[in-house]
CSV table of C-alpha atoms and ligand atoms in Angstrom, one decimal:
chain,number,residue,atom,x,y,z
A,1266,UNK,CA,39.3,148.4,-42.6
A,1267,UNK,CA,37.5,149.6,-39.6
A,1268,UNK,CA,34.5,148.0,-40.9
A,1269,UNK,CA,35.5,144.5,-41.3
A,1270,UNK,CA,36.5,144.8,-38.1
A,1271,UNK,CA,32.9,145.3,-36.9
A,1272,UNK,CA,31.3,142.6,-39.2
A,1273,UNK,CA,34.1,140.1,-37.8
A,1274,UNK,CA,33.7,141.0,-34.0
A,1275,UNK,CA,29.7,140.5,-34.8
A,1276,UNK,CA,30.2,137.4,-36.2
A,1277,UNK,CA,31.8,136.5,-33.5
A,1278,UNK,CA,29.4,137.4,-30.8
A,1279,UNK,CA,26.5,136.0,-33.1
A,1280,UNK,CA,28.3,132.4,-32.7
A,1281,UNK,CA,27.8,132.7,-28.8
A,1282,UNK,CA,24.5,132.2,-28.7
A,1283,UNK,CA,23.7,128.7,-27.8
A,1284,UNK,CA,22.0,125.8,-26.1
A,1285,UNK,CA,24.7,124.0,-24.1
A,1286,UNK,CA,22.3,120.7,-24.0
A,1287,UNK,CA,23.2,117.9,-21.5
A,1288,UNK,CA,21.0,114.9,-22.1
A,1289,UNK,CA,20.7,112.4,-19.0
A,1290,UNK,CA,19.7,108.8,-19.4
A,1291,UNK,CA,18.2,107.6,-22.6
A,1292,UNK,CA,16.3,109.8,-25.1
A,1293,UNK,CA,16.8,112.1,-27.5
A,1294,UNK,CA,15.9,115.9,-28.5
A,1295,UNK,CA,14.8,117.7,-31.3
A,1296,UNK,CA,15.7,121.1,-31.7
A,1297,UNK,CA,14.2,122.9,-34.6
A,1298,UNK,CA,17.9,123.0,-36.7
A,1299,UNK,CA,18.8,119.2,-36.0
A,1300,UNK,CA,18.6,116.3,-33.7
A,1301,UNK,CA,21.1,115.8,-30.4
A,1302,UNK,CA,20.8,111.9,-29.0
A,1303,UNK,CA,23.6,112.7,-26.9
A,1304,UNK,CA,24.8,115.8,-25.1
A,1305,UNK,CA,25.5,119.3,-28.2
A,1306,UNK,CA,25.4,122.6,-28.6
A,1307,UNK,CA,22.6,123.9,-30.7
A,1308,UNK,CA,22.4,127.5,-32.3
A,1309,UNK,CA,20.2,130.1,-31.6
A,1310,UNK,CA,21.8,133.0,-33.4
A,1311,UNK,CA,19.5,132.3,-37.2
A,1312,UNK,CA,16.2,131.4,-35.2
A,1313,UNK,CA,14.2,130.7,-32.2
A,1314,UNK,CA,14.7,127.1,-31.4
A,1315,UNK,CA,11.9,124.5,-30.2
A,1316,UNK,CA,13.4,121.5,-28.0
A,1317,UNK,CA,10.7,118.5,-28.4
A,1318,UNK,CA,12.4,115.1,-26.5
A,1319,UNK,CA,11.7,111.6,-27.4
A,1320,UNK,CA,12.5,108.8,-24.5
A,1321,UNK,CA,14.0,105.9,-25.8
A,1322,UNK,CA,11.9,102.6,-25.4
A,1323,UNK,CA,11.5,101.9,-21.6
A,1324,UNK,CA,12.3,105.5,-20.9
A,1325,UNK,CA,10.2,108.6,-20.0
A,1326,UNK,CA,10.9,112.3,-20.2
A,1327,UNK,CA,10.5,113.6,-16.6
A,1328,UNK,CA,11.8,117.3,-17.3
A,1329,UNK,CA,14.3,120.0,-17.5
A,1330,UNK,CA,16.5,120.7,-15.2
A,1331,UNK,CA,19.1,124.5,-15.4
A,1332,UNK,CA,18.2,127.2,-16.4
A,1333,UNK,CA,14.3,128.2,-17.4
A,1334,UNK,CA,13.3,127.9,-21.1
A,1335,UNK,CA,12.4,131.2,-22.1
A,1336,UNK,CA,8.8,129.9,-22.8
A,1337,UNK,CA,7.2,126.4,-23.4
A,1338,UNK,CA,4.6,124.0,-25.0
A,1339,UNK,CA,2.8,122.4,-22.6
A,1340,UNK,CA,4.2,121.9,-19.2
A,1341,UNK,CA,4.3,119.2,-16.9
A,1342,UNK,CA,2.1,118.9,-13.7
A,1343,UNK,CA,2.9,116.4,-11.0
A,1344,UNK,CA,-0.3,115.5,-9.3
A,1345,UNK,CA,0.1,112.6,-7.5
A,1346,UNK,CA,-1.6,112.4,-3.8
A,1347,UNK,CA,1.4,114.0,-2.0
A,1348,UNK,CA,1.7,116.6,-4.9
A,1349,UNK,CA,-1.4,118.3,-3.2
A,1350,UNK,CA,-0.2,121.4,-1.6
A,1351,UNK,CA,-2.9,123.0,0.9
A,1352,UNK,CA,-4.0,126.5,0.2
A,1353,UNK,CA,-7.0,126.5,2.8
A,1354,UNK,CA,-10.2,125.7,3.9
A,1355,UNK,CA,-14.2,127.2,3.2
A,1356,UNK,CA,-15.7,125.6,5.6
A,1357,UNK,CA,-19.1,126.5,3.8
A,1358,UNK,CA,-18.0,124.9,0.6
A,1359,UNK,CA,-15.1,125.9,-1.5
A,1360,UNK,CA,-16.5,127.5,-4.8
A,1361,UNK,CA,-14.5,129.9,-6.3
A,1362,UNK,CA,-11.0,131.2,-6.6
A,1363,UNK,CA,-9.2,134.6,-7.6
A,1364,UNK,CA,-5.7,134.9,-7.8
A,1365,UNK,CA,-4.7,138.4,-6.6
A,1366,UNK,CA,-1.1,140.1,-5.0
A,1367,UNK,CA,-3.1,141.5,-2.1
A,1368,UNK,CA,0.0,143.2,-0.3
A,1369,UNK,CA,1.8,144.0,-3.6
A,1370,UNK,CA,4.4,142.3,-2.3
A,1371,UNK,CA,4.9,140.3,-5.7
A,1372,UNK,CA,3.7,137.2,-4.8
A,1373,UNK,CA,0.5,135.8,-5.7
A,1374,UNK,CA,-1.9,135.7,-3.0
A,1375,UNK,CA,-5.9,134.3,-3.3
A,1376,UNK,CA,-9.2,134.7,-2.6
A,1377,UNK,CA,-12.0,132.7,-2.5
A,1378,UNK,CA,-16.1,131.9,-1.4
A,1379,UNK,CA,-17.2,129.8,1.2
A,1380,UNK,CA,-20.1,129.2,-0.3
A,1381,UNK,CA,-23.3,128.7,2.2
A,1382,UNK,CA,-21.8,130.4,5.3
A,1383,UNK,CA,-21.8,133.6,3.2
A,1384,UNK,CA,-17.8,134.1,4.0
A,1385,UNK,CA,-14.7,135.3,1.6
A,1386,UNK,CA,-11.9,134.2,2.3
A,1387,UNK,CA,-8.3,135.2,1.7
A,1388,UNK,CA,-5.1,133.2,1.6
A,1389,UNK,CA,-2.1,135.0,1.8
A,1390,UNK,CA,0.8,133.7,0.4
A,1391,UNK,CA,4.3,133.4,2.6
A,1392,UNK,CA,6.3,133.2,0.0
A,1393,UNK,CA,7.2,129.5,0.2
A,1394,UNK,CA,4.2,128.0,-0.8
A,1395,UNK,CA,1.9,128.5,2.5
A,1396,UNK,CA,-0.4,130.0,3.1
A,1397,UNK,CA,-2.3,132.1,6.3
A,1398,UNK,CA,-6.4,132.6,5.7
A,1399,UNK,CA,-8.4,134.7,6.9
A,1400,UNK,CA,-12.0,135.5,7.1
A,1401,UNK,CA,-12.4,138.8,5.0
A,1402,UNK,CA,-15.8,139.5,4.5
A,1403,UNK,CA,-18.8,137.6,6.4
A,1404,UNK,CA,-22.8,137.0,6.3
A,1405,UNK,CA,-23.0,137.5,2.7
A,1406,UNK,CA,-26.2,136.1,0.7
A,1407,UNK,CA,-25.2,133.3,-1.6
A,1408,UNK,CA,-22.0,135.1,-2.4
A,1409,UNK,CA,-21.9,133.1,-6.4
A,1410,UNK,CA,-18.5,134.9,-7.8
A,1411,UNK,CA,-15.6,137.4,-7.4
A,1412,UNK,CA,-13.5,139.0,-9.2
A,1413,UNK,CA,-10.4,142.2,-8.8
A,1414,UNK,CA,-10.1,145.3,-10.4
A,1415,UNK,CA,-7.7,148.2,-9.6
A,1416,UNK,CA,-11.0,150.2,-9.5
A,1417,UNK,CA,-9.6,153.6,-8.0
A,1418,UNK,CA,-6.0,153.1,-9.6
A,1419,UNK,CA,-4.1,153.0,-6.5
A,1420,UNK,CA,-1.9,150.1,-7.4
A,1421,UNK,CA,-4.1,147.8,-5.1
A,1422,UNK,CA,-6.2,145.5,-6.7
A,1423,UNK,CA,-10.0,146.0,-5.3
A,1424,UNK,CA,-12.6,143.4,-4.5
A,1425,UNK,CA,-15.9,142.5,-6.4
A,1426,UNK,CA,-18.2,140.2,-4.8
A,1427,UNK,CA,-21.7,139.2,-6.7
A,1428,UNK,CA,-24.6,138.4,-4.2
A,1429,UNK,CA,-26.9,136.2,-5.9
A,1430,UNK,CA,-29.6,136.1,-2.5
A,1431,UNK,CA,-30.3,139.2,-2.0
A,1432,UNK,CA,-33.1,142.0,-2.8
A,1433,UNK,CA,-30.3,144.7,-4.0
A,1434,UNK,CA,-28.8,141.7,-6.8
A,1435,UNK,CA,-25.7,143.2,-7.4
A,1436,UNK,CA,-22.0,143.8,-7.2
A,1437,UNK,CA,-20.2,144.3,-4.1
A,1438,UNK,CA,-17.4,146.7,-4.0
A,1439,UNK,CA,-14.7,146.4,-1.1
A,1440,UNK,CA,-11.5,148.6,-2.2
A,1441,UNK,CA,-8.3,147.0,-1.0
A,1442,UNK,CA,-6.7,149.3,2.2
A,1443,UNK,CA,-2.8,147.9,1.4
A,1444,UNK,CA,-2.3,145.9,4.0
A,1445,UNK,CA,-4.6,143.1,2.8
A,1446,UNK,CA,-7.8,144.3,4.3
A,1447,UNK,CA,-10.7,145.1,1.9
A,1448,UNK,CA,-13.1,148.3,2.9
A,1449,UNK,CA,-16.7,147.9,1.5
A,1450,UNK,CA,-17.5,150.7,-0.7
A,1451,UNK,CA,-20.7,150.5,-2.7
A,1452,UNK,CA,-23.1,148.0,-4.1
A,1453,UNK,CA,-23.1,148.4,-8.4
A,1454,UNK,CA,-27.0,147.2,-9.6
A,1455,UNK,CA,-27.7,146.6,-12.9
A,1456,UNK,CA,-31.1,146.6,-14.6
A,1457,UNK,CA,-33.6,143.7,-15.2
A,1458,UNK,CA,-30.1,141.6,-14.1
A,1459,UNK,CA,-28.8,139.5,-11.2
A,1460,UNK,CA,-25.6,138.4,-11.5
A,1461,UNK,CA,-24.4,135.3,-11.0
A,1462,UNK,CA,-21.1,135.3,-12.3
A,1463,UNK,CA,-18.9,138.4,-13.9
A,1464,UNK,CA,-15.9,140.3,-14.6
A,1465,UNK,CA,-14.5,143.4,-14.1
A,1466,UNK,CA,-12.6,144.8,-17.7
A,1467,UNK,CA,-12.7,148.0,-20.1
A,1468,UNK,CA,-14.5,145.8,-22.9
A,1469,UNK,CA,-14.6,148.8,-25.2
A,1470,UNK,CA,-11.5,150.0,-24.6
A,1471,UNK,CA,-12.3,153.4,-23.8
A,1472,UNK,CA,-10.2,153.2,-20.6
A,1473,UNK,CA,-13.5,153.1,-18.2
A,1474,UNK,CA,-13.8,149.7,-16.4
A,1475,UNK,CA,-17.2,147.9,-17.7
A,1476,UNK,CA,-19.3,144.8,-16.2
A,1477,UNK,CA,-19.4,141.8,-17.9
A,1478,UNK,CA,-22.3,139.5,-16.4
A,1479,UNK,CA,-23.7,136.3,-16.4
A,1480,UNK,CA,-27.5,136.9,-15.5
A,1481,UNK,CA,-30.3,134.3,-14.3
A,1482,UNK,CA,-32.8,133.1,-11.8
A,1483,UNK,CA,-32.4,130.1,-10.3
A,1484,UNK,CA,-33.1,127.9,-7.0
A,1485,UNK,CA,-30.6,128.2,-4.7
A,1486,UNK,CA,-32.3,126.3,-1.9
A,1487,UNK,CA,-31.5,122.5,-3.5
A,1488,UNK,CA,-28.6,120.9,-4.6
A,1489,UNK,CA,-26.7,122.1,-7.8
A,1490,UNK,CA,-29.0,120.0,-10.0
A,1491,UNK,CA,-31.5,121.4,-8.7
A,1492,UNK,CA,-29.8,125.0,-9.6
A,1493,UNK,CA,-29.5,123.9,-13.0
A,1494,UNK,CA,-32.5,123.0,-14.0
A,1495,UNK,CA,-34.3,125.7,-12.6
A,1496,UNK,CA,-32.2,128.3,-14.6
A,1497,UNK,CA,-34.4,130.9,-16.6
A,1498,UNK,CA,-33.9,134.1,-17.7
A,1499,UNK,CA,-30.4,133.7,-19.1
A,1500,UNK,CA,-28.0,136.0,-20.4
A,1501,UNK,CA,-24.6,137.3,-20.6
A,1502,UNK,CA,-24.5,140.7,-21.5
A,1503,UNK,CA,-21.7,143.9,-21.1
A,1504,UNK,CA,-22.3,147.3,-19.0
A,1505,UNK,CA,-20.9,149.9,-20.3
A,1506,UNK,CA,-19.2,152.8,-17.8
A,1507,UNK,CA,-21.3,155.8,-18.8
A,1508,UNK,CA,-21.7,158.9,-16.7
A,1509,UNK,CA,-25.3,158.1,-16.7
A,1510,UNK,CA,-24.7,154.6,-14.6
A,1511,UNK,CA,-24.1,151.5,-16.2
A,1512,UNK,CA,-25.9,150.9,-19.4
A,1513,UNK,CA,-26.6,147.1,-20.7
A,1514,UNK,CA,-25.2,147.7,-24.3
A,1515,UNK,CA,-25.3,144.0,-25.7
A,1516,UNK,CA,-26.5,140.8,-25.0
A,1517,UNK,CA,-23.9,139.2,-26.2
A,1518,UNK,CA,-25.3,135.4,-25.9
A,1519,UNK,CA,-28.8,133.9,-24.4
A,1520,UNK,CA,-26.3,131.2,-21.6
A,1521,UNK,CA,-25.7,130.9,-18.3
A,1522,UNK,CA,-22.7,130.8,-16.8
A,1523,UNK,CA,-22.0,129.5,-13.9
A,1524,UNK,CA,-18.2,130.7,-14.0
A,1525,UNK,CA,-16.9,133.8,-16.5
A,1526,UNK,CA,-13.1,135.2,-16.9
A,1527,UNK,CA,-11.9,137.5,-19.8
A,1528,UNK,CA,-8.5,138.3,-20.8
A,1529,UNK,CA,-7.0,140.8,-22.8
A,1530,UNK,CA,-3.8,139.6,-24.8
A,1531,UNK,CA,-2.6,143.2,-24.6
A,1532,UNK,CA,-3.8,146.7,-23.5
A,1533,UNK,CA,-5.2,147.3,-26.6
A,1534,UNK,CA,-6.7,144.1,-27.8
A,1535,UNK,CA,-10.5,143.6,-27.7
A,1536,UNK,CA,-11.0,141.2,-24.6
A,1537,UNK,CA,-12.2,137.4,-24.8
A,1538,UNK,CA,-15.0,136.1,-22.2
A,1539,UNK,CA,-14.6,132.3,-20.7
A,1540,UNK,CA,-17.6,131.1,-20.1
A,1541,UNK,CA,-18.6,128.0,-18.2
A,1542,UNK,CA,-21.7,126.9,-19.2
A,1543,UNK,CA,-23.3,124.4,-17.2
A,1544,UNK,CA,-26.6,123.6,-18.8
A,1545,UNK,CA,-24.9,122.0,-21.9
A,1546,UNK,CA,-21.4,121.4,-19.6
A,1547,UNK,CA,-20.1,123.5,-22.6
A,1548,UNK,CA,-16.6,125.7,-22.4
A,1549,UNK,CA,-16.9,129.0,-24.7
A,1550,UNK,CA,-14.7,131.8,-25.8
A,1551,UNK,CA,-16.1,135.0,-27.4
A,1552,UNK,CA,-14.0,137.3,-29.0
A,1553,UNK,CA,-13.9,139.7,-31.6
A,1554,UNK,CA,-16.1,143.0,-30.9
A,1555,UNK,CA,-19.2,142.2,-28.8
A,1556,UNK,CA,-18.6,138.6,-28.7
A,1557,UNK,CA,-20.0,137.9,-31.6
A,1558,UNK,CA,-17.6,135.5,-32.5
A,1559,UNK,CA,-18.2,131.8,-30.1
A,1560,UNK,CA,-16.0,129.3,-29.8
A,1561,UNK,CA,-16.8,126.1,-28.6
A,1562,UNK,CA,-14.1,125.0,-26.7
A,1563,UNK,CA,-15.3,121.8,-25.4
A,1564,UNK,CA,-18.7,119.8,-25.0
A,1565,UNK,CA,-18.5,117.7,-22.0
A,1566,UNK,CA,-20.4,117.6,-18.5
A,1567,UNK,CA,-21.1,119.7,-15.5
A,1568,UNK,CA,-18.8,121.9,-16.5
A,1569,UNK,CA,-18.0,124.6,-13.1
A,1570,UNK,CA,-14.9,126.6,-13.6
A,1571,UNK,CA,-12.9,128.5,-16.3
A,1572,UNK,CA,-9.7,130.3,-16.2
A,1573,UNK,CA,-7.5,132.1,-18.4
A,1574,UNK,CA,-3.9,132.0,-18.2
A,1575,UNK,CA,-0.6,131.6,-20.3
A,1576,UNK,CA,0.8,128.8,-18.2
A,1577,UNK,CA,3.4,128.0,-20.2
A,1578,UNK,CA,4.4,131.7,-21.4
A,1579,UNK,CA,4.5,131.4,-24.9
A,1580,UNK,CA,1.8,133.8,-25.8
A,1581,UNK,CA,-1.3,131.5,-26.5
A,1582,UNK,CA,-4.1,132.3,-23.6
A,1583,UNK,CA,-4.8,128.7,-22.3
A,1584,UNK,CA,-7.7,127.5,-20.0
A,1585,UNK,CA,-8.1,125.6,-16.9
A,1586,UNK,CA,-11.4,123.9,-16.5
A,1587,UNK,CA,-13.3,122.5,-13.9
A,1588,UNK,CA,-16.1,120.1,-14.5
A,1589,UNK,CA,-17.8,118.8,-11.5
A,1590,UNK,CA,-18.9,115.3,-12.0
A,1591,UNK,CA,-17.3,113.2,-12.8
A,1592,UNK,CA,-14.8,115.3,-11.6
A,1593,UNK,CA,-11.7,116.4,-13.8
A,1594,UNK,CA,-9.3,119.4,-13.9
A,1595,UNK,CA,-8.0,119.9,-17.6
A,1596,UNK,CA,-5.9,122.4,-19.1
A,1597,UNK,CA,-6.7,123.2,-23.2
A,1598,UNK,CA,-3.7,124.9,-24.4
A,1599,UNK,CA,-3.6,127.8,-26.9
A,1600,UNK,CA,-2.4,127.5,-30.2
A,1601,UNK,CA,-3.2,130.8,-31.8
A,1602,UNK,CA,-5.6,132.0,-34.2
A,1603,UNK,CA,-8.5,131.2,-31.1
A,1604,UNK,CA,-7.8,127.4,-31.4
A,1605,UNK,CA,-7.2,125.1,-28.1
A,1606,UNK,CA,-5.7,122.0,-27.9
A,1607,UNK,CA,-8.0,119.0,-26.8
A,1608,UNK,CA,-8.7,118.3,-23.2
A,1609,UNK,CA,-5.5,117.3,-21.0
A,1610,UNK,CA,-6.8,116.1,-17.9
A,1611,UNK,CA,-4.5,117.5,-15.0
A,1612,UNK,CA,-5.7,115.4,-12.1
A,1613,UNK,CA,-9.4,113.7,-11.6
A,1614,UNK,CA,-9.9,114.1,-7.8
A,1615,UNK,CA,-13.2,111.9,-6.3
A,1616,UNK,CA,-14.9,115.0,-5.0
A,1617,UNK,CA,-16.4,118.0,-7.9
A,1618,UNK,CA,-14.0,120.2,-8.8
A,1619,UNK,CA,-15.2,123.7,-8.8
A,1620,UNK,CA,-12.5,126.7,-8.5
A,1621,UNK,CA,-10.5,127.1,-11.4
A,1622,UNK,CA,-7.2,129.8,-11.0
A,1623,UNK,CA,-3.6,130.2,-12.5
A,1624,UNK,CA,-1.2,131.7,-10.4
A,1625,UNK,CA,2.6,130.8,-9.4
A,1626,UNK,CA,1.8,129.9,-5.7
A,1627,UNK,CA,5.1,127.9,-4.9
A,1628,UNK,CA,7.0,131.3,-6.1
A,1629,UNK,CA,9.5,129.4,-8.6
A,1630,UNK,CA,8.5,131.2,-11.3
A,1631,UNK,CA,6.2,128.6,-13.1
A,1632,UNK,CA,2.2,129.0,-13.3
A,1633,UNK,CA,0.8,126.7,-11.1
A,1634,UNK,CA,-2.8,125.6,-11.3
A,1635,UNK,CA,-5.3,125.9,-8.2
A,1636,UNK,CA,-9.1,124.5,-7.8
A,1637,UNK,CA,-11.3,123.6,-4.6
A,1638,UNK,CA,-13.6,120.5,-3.4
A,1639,UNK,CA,-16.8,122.0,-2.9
A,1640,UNK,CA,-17.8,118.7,-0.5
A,1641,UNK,CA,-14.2,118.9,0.8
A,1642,UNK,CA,-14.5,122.0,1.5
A,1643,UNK,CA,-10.7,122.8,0.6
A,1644,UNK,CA,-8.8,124.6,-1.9
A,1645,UNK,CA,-5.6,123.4,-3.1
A,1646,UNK,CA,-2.9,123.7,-6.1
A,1647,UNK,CA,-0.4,121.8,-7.8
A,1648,UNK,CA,2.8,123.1,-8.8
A,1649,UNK,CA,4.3,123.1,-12.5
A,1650,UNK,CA,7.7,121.3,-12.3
A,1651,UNK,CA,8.5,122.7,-15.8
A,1652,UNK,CA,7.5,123.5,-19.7
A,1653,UNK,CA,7.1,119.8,-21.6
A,1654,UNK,CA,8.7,121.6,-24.9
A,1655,UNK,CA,11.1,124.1,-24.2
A,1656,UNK,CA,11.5,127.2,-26.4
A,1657,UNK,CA,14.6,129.4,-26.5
A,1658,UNK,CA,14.0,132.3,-28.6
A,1659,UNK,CA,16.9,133.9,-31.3
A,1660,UNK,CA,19.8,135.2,-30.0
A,1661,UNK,CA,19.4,133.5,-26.6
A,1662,UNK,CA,21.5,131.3,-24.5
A,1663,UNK,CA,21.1,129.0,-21.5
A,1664,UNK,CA,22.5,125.8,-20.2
A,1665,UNK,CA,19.6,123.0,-19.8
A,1666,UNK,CA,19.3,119.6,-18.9
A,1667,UNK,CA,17.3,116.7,-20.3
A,1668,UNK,CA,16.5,114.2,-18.3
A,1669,UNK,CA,15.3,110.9,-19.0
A,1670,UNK,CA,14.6,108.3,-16.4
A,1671,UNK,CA,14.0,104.6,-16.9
A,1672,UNK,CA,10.5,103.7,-16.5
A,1673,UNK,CA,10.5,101.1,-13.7
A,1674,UNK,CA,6.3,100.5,-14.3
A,1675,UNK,CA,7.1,99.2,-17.7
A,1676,UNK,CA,5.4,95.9,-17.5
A,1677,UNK,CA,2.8,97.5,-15.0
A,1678,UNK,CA,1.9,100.8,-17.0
A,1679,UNK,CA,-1.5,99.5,-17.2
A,1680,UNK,CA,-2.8,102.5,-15.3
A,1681,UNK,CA,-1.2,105.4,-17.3
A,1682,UNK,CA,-2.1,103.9,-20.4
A,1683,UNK,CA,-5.5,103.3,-19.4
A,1684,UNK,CA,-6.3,106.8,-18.5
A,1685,UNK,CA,-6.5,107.8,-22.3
A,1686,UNK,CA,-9.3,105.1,-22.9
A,1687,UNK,CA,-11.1,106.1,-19.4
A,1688,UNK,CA,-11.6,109.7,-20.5
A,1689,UNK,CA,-12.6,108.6,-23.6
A,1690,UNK,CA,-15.5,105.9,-21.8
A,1691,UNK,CA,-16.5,109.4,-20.0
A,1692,UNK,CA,-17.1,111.2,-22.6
A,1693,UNK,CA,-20.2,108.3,-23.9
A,1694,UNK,CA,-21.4,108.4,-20.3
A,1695,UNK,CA,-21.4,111.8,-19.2
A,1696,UNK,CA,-25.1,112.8,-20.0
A,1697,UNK,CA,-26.1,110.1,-17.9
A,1698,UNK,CA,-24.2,110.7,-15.1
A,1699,UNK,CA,-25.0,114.4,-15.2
A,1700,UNK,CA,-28.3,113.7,-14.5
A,1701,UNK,CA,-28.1,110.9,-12.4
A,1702,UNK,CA,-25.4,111.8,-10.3
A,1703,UNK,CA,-25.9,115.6,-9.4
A,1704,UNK,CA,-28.8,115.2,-7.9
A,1705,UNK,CA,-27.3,113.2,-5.2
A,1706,UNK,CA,-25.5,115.1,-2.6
A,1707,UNK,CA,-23.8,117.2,-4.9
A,1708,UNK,CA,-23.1,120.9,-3.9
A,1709,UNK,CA,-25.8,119.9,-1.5
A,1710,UNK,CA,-26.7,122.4,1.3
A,1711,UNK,CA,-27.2,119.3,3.5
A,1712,UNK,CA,-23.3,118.8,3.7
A,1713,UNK,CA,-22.9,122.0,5.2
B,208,LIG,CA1,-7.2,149.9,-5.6
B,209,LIG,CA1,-15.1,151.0,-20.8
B,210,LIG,CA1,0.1,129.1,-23.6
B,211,LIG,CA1,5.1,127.8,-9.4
């Protein structure tokens, strides 16, 4: 007796969980059990359940509105002129972004190079969106990438800084005092190796944080043409943590990267390395142990930053890129198993694109995207409005809205339409314009 009591009451409570759907304007949504065209309750208490929406003709999906999906496919990036939202300026050209909580206060916070007046910069984040910079570290030598590290486990992230100009060719250590001022500490050489760009990770998983660089000589007194093809000496290769020092244990690929991230999906998971490598304007993942495994993640041009992140939280790393000219910010989404999805362009501004970071800057709770103008000499970020798919996993309920609005450019949607075919045009041309158009102005020391 007492029993069927319990398998009732949990039948019961198993009913409960639900998608109270409200669809606005015309469209419909498919949930993975069955198909609502107007407003339904769908299930959640047998499986996870997938919302994918379908606008009806002359209609467009423009989001979810109530509560969050618990993760998402895709999301949705306004990027319109006015969706620019100021983070700062480097007034000696904005090259690279990290996204860091440098007050622990919970909100993401960032840093970044100006390049040619040696400066790093940070941006602390208000809370609302806003940001206050300030100059953090000065009279650097080509200061060419940065990364952050909880080096002495405080709860603080610390500060790397790689000088590429400079007899000592190393890594700069400044350890983070709390209240959003970084301390130099030491300068970390490396033999036979000057870093260009790197990252700070325990690549062997032996709980001692390792260097993983991107080595090379170059010409740094010319353009960023002129940078590229002067490249020799290339390599990216790990340092292991020894007591002994650091000791170059692999070479792990014969590139150069102008821009490198790794990420680890969990503590104990070998790490991947991002690379952006510009020679070839090629996007690589390595994974498995030592790298050996490369993924080309996209052939395309000039290709500046790389970022990992999971902007829309279901798991799959993704990647923001950065390619400088022509200049386009795209996301590739994961899809598990080390595949991405093909290039979505998030915005194409006129100026290179260079900083690539992930980070919820607008503090709503969605991953927002950030990159900088080099020539502009300005960092910015969009904000994510919302996931494009929405997931609700099992046994999970929320109220959401749909919401479809009619698409008023119907007869003039020449211009979103197009910009499938454009991208595709770029793709035949971009060799050329690599070479032609770099050399002009382009990350030029002259604009400084
Ligand atoms: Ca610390
Ligand atoms: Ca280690
Ligand atoms: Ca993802
Ligand atoms: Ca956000």
């Amino acid at each position: 007796m007492i029993t069927l009591i319990c398998l009732a009451t949990t039948h019961f409570t198993a009913l409960a969980f639900n998608i109270d759907l409200t669809i606005e304007g015309q469209g419909q949504v498919e949930a993975t059990s069955k198909t609502c065209t107007s407003s339904c309750d769908i299930a959640t208490a047998e499986s996870s359940q997938t919302l994918v929406t379908k606008a009806s003709p002359g209609w467009y999906f423009t989001g979810w509105q109530g509560q969050k999906c618990d993760m998402g496919n895709g999301v949705i990036i306004p990027t319109e002129n006015q969706d620019v939202r100021e983070i700062g300026s480097a007034a000696g050209g904005a090259k690279s972004l990290e996204t860091i909580d440098i007050n622990n206060d919970g909100i993401d916070d960032l840093i970044g190079i100006s390049l040619f007046n040696g400066k790093v910069n940070s941006y602390e984040n208000l809370g609302d969106g806003t940001f206050i910079s300030k100059t953090i570290i000065s009279d650097l030598a080509y200061p060419s990438s940065l990364d952050s590290y909880d080096w002495n486990n405080d709860g603080y992230k610390d500060l790397f800084v790689t000088q590429f100009n400079s007899d000592g060719r190393g890594i700069k250590m400044y350890l983070n005092d709390g209240n959003g001022g970084f301390v130099y500490e030491k300068t970390f050489t490396f033999e036979n190796t000057r870093p260009y760009s790197f990252s700070v990770i325990d690549y062997d998983l032996d709980s001692r944080p390792d260097f993983v660089i991107s080595s090379f000589d170059a010409n740094t007194n010319g353009d960023l043409f002129t940078l590229v093809e002067s490249i020799e000496n290339e390599k990216i290769s790990w340092f292991k943590n020894t007591d002994q020092g650091f000791k170059e244990q692999q070479i792990i690929a014969e590139k150069a990267a102008i821009t490198l991230d790794t990420y680890q999906a969990h503590e104990n998971a070998i790490p991947q390395i991002l690379t952006a490598e510009i020679q070839l304007g090629e996007i690589a993942v390595y994974s498995n142990e030592n790298g050996k495994d490369r993924k080309l993640v996209s052939s395309k041009w000039a290709s500046y930053g790389a970022a990992f992140g999971d902007i829309d939280e279901n798991g799959h790393v993704d990647i923001l890129t950065a390619h400088y000219k022509p200049s386009i910010l795209s996301l590739f989404y994961g899809l598990g198993e080390g595949e991405y999805s093909k290039s979505v362009n998030v915005a194409r501004p006129e100026e290179g694109v260079t900083a690539t970071a992930f980070g919820d800057f607008n503090n709503d709770s969605y991953i927002d995207v950030a990159t900088g103008e080099f020539n502009n000499k300005k960092f910015y970020y969009y904000a994510t409005a919302g996931f494009d798919q929405c997931i609700v996993i099992k046994s999970s309920s929320l109220a959401l809205t749909a919401i479809f609005k009619k698409d008023e450019s119907a007869s003039s949607d020449s211009e979103k339409k197009s910009g499938g075919s454009l991208t595709w045009l770029l793709f035949v041309l971009v060799p050329l314009l690599f070479r032609q158009g770099l050399g002009k102005g382009a990350l030029s020391k002259k604009n400084n």
